[in-house]
Coordinates of C-alpha atoms and ligand atoms in Angstrom, one line a residue:
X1 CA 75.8 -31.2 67.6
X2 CA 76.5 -33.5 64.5
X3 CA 73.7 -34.4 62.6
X4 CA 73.8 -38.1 61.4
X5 CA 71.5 -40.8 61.3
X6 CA 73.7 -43.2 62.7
X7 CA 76.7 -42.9 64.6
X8 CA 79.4 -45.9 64.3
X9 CA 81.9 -46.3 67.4
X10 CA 84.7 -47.3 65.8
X11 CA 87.0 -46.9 62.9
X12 CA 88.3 -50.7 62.0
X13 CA 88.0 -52.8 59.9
X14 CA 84.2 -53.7 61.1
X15 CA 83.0 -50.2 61.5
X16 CA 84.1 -49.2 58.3
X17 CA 82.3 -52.4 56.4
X18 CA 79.3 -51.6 57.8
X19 CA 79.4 -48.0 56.8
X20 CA 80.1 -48.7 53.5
X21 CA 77.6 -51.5 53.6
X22 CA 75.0 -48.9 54.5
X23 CA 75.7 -45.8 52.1
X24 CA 76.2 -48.0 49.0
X25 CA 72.5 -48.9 49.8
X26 CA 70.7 -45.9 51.1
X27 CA 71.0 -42.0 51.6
X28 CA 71.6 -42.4 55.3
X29 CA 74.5 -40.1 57.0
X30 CA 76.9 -41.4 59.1
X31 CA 79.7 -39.8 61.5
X32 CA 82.1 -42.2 62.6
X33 CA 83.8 -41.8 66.6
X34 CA 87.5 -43.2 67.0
X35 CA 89.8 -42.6 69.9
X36 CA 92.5 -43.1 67.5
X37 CA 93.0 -40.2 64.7
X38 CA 93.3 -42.5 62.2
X39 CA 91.3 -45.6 60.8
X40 CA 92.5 -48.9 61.0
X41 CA 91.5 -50.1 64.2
X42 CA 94.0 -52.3 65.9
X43 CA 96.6 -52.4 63.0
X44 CA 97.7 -48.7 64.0
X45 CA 99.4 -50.4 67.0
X46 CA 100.2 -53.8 65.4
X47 CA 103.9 -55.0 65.1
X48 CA 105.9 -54.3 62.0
X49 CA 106.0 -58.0 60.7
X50 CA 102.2 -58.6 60.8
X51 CA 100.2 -59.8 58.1
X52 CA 96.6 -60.9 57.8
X53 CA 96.7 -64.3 58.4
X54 CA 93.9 -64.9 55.7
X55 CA 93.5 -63.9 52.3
X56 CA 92.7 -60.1 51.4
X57 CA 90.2 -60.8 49.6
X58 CA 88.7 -61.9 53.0
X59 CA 89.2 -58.0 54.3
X60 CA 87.8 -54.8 54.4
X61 CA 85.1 -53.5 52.9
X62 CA 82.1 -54.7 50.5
X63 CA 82.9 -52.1 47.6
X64 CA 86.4 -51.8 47.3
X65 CA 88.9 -55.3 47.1
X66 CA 92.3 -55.2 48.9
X67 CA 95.1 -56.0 47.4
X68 CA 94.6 -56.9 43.7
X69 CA 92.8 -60.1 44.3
X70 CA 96.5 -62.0 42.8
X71 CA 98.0 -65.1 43.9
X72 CA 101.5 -65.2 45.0
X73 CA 103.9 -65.5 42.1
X74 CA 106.8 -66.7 44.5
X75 CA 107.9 -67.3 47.5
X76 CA 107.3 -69.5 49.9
X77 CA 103.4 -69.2 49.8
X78 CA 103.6 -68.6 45.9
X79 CA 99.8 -70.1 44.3
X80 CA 98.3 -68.8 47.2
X81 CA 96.2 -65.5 47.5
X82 CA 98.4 -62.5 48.5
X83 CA 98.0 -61.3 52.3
X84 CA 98.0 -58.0 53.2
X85 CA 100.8 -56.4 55.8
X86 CA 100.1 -54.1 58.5
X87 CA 100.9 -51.2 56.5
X88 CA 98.8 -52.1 53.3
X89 CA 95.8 -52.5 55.8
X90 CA 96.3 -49.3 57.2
X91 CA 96.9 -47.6 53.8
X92 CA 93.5 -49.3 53.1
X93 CA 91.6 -47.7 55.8
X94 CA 92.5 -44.6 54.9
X95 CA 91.4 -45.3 51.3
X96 CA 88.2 -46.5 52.2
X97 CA 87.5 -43.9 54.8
X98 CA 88.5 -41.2 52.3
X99 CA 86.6 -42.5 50.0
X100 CA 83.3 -42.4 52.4
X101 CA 83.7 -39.0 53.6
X102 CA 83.9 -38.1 49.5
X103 CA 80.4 -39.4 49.5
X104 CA 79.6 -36.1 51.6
X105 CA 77.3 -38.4 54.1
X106 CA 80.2 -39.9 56.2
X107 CA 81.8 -37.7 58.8
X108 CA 84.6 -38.8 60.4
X109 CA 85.1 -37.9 64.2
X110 CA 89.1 -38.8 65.2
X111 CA 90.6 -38.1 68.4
X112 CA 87.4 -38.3 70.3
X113 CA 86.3 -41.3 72.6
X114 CA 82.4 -42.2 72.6
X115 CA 81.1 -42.0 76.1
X116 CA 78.0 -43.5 75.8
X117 CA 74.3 -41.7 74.7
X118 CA 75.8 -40.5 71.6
X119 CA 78.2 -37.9 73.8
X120 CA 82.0 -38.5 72.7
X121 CA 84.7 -36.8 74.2
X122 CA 87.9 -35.0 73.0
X123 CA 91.3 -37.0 73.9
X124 CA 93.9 -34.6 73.3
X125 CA 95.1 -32.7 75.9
X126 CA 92.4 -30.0 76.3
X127 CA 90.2 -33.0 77.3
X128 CA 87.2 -31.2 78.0
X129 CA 85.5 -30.4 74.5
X130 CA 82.9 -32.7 73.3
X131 CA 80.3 -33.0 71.0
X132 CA 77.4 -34.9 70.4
X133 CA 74.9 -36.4 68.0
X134 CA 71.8 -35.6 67.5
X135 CA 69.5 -37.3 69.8
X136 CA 67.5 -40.5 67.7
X137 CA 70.7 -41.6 65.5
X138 CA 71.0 -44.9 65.9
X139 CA 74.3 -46.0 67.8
X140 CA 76.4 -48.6 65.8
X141 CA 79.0 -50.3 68.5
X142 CA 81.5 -51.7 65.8
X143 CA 84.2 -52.5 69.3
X144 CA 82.2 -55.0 70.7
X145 CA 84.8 -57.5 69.6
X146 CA 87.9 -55.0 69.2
X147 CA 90.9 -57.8 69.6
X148 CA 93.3 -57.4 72.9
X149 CA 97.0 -57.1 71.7
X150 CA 100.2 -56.7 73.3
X151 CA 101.2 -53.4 72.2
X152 CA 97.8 -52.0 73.8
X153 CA 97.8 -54.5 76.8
X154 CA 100.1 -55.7 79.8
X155 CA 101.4 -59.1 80.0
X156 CA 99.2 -61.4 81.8
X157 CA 101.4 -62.4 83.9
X158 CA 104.1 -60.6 86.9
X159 CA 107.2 -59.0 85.7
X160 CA 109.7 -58.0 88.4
X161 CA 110.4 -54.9 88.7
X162 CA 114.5 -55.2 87.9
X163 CA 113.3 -57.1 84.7
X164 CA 112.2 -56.2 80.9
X165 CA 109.8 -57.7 79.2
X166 CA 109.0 -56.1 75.4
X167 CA 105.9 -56.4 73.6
X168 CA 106.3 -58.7 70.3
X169 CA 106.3 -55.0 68.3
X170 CA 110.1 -54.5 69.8
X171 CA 110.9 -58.2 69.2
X172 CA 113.7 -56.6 66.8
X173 CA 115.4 -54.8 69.1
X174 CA 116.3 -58.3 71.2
X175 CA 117.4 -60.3 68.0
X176 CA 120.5 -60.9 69.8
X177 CA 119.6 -61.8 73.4
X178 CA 121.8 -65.1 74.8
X179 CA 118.1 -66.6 74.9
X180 CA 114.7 -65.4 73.3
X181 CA 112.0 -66.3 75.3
X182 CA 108.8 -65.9 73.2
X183 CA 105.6 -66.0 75.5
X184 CA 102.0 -67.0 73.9
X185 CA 100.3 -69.6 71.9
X186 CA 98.5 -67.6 69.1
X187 CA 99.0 -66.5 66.0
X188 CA 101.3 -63.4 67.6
X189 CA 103.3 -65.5 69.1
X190 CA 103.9 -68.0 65.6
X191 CA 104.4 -64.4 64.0
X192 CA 107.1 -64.1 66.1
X193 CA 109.0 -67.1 66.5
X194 CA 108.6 -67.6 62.6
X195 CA 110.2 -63.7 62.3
X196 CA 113.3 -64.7 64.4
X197 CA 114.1 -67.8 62.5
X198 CA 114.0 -65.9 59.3
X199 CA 116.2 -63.1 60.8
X200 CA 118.8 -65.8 61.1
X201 CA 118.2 -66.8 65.2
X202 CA 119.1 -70.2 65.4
X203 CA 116.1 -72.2 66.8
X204 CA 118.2 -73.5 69.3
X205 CA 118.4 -70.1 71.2
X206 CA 114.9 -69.8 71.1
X207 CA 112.6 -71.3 74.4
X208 CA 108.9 -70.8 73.2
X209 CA 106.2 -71.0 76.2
X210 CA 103.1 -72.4 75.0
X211 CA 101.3 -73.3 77.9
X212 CA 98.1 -74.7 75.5
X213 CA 99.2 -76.4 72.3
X214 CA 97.0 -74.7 69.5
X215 CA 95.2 -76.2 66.7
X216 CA 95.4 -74.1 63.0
X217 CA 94.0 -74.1 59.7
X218 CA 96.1 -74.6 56.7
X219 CA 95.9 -71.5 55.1
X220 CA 96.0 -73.3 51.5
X221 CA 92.4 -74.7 52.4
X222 CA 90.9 -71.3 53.7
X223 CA 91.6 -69.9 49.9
X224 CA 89.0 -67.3 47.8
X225 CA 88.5 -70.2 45.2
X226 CA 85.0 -71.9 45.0
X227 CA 86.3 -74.9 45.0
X228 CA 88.9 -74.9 47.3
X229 CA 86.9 -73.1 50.1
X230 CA 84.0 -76.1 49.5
X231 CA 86.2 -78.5 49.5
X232 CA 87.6 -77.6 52.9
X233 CA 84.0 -77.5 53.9
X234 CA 83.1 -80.9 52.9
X235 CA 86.2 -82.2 55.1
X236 CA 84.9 -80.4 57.8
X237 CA 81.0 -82.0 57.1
X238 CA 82.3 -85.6 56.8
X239 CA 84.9 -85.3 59.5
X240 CA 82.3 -83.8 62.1
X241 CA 79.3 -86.5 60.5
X242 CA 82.0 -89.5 62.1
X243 CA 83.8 -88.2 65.1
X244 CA 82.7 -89.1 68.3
X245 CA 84.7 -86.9 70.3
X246 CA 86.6 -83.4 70.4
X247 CA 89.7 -85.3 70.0
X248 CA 88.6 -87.6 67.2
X249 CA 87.2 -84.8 65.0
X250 CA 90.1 -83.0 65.5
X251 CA 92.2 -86.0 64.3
X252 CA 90.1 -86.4 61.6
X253 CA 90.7 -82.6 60.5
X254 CA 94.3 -83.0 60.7
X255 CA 94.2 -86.2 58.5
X256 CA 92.1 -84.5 56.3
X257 CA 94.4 -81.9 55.9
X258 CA 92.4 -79.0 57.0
X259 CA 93.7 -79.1 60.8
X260 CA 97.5 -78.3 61.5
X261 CA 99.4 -78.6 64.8
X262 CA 102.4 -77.8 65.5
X263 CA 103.5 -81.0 67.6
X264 CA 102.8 -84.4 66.5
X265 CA 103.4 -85.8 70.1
X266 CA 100.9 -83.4 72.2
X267 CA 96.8 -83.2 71.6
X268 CA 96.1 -79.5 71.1
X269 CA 93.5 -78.1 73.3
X270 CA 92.9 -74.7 71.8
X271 CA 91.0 -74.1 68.7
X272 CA 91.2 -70.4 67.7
X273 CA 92.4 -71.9 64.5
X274 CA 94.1 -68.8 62.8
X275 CA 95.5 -69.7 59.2
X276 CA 98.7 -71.2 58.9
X277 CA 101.3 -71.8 55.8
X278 CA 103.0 -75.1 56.0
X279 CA 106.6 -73.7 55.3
X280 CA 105.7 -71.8 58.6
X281 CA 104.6 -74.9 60.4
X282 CA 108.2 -76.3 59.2
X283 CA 110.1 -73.9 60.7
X284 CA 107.9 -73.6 64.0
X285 CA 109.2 -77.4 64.3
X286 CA 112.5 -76.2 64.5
X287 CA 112.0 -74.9 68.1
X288 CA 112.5 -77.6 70.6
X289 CA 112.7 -76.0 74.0
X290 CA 108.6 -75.6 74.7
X291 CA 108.0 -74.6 77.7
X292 CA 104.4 -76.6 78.9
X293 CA 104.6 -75.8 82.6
X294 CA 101.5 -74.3 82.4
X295 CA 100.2 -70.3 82.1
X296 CA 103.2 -68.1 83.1
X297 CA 103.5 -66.5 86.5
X298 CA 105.9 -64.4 87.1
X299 CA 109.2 -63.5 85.4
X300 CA 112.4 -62.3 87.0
X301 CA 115.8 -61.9 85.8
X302 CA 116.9 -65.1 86.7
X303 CA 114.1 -67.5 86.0
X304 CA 110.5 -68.0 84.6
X305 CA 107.7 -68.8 87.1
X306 CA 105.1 -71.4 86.0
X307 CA 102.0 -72.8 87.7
X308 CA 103.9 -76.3 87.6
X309 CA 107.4 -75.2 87.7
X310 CA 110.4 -73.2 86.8
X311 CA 112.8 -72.4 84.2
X312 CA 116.1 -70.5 84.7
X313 CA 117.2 -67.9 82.4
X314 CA 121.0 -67.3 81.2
X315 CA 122.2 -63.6 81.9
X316 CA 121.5 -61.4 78.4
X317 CA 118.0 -63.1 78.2
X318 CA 114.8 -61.2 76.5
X319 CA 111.4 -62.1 77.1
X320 CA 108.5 -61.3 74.8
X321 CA 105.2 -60.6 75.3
X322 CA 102.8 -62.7 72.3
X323 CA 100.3 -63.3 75.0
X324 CA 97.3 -61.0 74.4
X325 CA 93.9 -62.3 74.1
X326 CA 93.2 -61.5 70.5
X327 CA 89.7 -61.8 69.6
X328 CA 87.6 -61.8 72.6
X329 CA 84.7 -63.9 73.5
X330 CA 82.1 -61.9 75.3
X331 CA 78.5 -63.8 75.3
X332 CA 77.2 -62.6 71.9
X333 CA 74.5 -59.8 71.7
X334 CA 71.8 -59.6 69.7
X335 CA 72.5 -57.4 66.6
X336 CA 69.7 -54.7 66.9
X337 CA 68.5 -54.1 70.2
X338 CA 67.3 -50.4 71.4
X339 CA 70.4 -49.4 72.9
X340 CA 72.7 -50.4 69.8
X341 CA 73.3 -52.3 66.2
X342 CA 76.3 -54.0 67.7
X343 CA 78.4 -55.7 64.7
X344 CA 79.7 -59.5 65.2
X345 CA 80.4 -62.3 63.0
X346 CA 77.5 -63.9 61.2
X347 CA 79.2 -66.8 59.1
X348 CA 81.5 -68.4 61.4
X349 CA 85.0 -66.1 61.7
X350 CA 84.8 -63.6 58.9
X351 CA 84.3 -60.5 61.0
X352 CA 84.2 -58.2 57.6
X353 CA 81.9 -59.9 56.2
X354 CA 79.6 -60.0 59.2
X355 CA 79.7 -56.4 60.0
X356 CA 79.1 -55.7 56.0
X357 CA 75.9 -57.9 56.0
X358 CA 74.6 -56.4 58.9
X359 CA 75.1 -53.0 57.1
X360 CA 73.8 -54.6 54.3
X361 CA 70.3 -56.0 56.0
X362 CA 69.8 -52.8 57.9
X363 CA 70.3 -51.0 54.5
X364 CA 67.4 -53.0 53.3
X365 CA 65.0 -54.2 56.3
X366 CA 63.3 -51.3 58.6
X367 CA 61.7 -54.4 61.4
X368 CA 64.3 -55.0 63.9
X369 CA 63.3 -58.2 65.1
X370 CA 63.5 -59.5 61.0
X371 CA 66.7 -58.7 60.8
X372 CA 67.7 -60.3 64.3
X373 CA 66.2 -63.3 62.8
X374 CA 68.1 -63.4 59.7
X375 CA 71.3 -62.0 61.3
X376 CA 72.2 -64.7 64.1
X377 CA 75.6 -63.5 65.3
X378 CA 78.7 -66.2 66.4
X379 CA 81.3 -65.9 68.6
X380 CA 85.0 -66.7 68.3
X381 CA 86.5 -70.0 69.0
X382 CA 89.1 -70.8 71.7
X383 CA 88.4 -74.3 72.9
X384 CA 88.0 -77.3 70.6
X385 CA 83.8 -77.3 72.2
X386 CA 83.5 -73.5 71.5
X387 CA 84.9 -74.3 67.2
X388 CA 82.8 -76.6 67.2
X389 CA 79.6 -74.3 68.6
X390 CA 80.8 -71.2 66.2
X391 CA 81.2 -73.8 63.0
X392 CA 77.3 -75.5 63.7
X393 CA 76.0 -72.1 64.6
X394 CA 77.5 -70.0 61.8
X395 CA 76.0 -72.6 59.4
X396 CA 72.7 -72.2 60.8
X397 CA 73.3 -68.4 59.9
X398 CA 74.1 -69.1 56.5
X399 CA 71.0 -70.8 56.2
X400 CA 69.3 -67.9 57.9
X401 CA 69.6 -65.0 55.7
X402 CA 70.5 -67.5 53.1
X403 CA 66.6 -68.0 52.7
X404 CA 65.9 -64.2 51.4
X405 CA 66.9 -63.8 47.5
X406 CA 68.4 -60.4 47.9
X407 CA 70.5 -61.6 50.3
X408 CA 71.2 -65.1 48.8
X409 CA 72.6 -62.6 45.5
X410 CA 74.5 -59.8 47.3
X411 CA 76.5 -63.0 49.4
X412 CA 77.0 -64.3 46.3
X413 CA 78.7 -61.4 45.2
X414 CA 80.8 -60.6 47.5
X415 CA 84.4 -60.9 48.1
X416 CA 84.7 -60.7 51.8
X417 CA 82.4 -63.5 51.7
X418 CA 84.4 -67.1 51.2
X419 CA 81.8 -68.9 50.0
X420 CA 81.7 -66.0 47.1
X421 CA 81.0 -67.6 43.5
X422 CA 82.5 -65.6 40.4
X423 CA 79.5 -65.0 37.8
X424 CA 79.4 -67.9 35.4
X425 CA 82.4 -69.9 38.0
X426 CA 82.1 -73.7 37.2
X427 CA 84.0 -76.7 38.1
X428 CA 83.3 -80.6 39.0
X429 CA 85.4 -80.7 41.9
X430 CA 82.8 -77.8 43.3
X431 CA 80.1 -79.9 42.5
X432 CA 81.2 -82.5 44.4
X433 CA 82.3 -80.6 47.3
X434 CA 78.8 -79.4 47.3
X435 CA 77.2 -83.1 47.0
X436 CA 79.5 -84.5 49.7
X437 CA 78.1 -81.3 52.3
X438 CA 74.5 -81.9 51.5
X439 CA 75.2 -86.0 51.9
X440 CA 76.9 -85.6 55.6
X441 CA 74.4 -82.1 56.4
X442 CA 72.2 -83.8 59.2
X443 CA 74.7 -85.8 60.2
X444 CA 77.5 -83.2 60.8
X445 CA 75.5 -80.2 62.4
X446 CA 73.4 -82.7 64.9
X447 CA 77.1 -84.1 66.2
X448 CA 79.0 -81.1 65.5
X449 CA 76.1 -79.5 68.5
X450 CA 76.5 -82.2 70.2
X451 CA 80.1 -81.9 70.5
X452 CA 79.3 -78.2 71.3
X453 CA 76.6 -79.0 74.3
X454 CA 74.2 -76.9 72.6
X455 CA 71.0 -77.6 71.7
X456 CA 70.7 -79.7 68.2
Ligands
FAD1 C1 97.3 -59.7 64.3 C2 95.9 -59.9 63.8 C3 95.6 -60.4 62.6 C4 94.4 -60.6 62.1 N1 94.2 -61.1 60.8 C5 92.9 -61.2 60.4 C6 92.7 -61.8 59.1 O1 93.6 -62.1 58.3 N2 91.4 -61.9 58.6 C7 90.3 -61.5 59.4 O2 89.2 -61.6 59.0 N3 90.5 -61.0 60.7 C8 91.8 -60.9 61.1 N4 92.0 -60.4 62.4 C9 90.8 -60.0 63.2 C10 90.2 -58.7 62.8 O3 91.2 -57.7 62.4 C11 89.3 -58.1 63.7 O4 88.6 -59.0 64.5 C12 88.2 -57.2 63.0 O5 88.1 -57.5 61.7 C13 88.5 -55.8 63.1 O6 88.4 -55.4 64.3 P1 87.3 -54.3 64.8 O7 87.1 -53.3 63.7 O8 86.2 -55.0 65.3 O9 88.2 -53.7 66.0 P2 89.4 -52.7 66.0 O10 90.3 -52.9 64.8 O11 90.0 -52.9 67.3 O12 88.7 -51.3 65.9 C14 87.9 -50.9 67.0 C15 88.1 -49.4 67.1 O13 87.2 -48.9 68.1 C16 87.8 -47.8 68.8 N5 87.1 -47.6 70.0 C17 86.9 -48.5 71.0 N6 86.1 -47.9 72.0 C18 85.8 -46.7 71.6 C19 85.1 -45.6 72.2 N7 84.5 -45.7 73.3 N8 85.1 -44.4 71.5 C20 85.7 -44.3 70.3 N9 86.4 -45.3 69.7 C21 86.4 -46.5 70.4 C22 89.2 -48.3 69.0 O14 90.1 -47.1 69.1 C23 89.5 -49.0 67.6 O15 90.2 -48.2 66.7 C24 93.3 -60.2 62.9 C25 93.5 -59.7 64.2 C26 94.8 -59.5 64.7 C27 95.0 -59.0 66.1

């Protein structure tokens, strides 16, 4: 029997902000369950040219910064903040988590899968030991919105059985093929094709199937600097205050400069909107054979199956799998409810930050239906409608916990937080960022819900 207070499913990046969320803040005990043995979450399985698409700064944990908080001296993304790789992140996890069992109130339970009721179970291959804890600790399910990726998760589509297809973590290993064939639409997939070119593929051999044309945010706008981050903001408020459709808002992002797509010619239909660097979006431009036939059925040795057609493949060809979900997009939960604390964005798309204010609030409040109140969750965007609904309604939860002076002060503070301001930060062009939101306020969330279908 382990005796916690609180027992966290989980071991990534969102169970371990809330955790350390929590202890900063109280005396509580907390044992945390993973199936994997080490922390980390879905970077333990991510391929070897990943990188968080944001800023650091952006990730992690409340009490301890990732990275150094630099910019980029050089390269092609120099002036903007550094971005963590797969392995930093990992190397972070185990940091953090180290640093929380040091505390002597964080236990950390590896190896073992929770089963529900506070019962987890061993995954090695005695299988059969388990343990469980004590009965009355509160159950914190920090997996609720665990991302789908492809070295964890099939291809969604056939593969015959005479025919490979590699997840995007062996993409390496087909460098050479007489044809790549990178599948997906996401960021995985812009990863990917973005790798290859640098590795010296010429963007000729490559035949990238996007079956939806995605829209992205320029990672230069989505920056840890006051006024950057407000500016981008503003863009947002005025462009949302004017459009009257999906497409036109979306226009007016792009012409704004917030909104990037990759071509000119085609009006994306997915919004996911992971960061993206223009020298990236250069050499993603390079590609010319898209395949837009539609999801991908089937593939065989000698072609590609599409719901609208098919495409032969040369012999020597290698197909690669960028297709996972990513984040999902179950219905969102309340936060506290009897069975579980279950950790989801709160701000729209900063997951770390979410679960940390939730460890934060539950740190501080003891009336569950309070912090429900002041914590109201948001869900991931894949459809232009659905940015739209995460963008009004994470600004209503701003507002929300906004409105207590604890919390107001502890946002303000910190780092995983983009709308952080430094202690005496000052500037006029964050001023008038800040004048041009409250001008097009009204305006912006009663069309952005609009846009949505949700209630204004
Ligand atoms: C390639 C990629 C890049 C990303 N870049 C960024 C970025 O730059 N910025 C950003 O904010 N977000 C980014 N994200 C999203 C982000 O990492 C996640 O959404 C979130 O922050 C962390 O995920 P998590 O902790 O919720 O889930 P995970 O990392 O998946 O962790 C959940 C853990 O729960 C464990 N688990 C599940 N069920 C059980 C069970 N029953 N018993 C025991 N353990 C269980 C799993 O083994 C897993 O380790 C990125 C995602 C991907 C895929």
């Amino acid at each position: 029997m382990l005796d916690a207070d609180y027992l966290v499913v989980g071991a990534g990046a969102s169970g371990l902000a809330f955790t350390d969320a929590l202890v900063s803040y109280t005396d509580a005990t907390v044992a945390i369950v993973d199936r994997r043995g080490d922390p980390g979450g879905h970077w333990c399985d991510a391929y070897p040219f990943v990188r968080l698409h944001q800023a650091s700064a952006f990730y992690g944990v409340a009490s301890m910064l990732l990275g150094g908080g630099r910019r980029q001296s050089a390269g092609p993304e120099a002036g903007l903040h550094e971005r963590a790789s797969g392995a930093e992140v990992r190397a972070y996890c185990s940091t953090v988590l180290d640093t929380l069992v040091a505390t002597g109130r964080v236990a950390y339970v590896g190896g073992y899968e929770h089963v529900g009721a506070g019962m987890m179970r061993r995954l090695d291959d005695a299988g059969a030991a388990s343990v469980r804890v004590r009965p009355g600790a509160r159950i914190v399910d920090a997996r609720f919105l665990s991302p789908t990726i492809p070295a964890t998760s099939p291809p969604p589509f056939e593969v015959a059985a005479d025919t490979t297809v590699l997840p995007v973590g062996r993409l390496d290993a087909c460098l050479d093929a007489s044809r790549l064939v990178i599948v997906g639409s996401g960021k995985t997939a812009t990863d990917a094709v973005v790798h290859a070119l640098g590795a010296g593929v010429d963007p000729g051999r490559i035949t990238w199937v996007r079956p939806r044309e995605p829209w992205m945010l320029d990672r230069a706008v989505a920056q840890p600097d006051p006024a950057v981050f407000t500016g981008m903001a503003a863009a947002v408020w005025e462009s949302a205050a004017r459009a009257r459709s999906l497409e036109e808002l979306f226009a007016r992002l792009e012409d704004a400069g917030v909104m990037l797509r990759i071509d000119r010619a085609v009006t994306p239909t997915m919004a996911k909107t992971p960061t993206l660097a223009r020298w990236e979006l250069a050499l993603l431009r390079e590609v010319e054979d898209v395949a837009r036939l539609g999801h991908l059925r089937r593939v065989e040795r000698r072609g590609l199956s599409f719901e609208d057609g098919d495409v032969p493949l040369p012999p020597g060809a290698a197909v690669v799998h960028c297709a996972a979900d990513g984040l999902p997009r179950p219905a969102p939960v309340p936060v506290w409810t009897t069975d579980a604390i279950t950790l989801q964005p709160i701000r729209a798309g900063f997951p770390c930050f979410g679960a940390a204010l939730i460890g934060y609030v539950e740190a501080t409040r003891s009336d569950d239906h309070a912090k429900n109140a002041l914590c109201p969750p948001t869900s991931y965007g894949d459809t232009r409608a659905q940015w739209a609904e995460m963008t009004v309604r994470g600004a209503r939860s701003v507002a929300a916990y906004s409105r207590e002076p604890d919390i107001r002060a502890w946002a303000r503070e910190v780092h995983l937080n983009p709308a952080r301001v430094p202690q005496g930060y000052a500037s006029r062009a964050w001023d008038e960022a800040r004048e041009r939101i409250a001008r097009a306020d009204a305006a912006a969330t009663r069309r952005l819900a609009e846009l949505a279908g949700i209630a204004p």
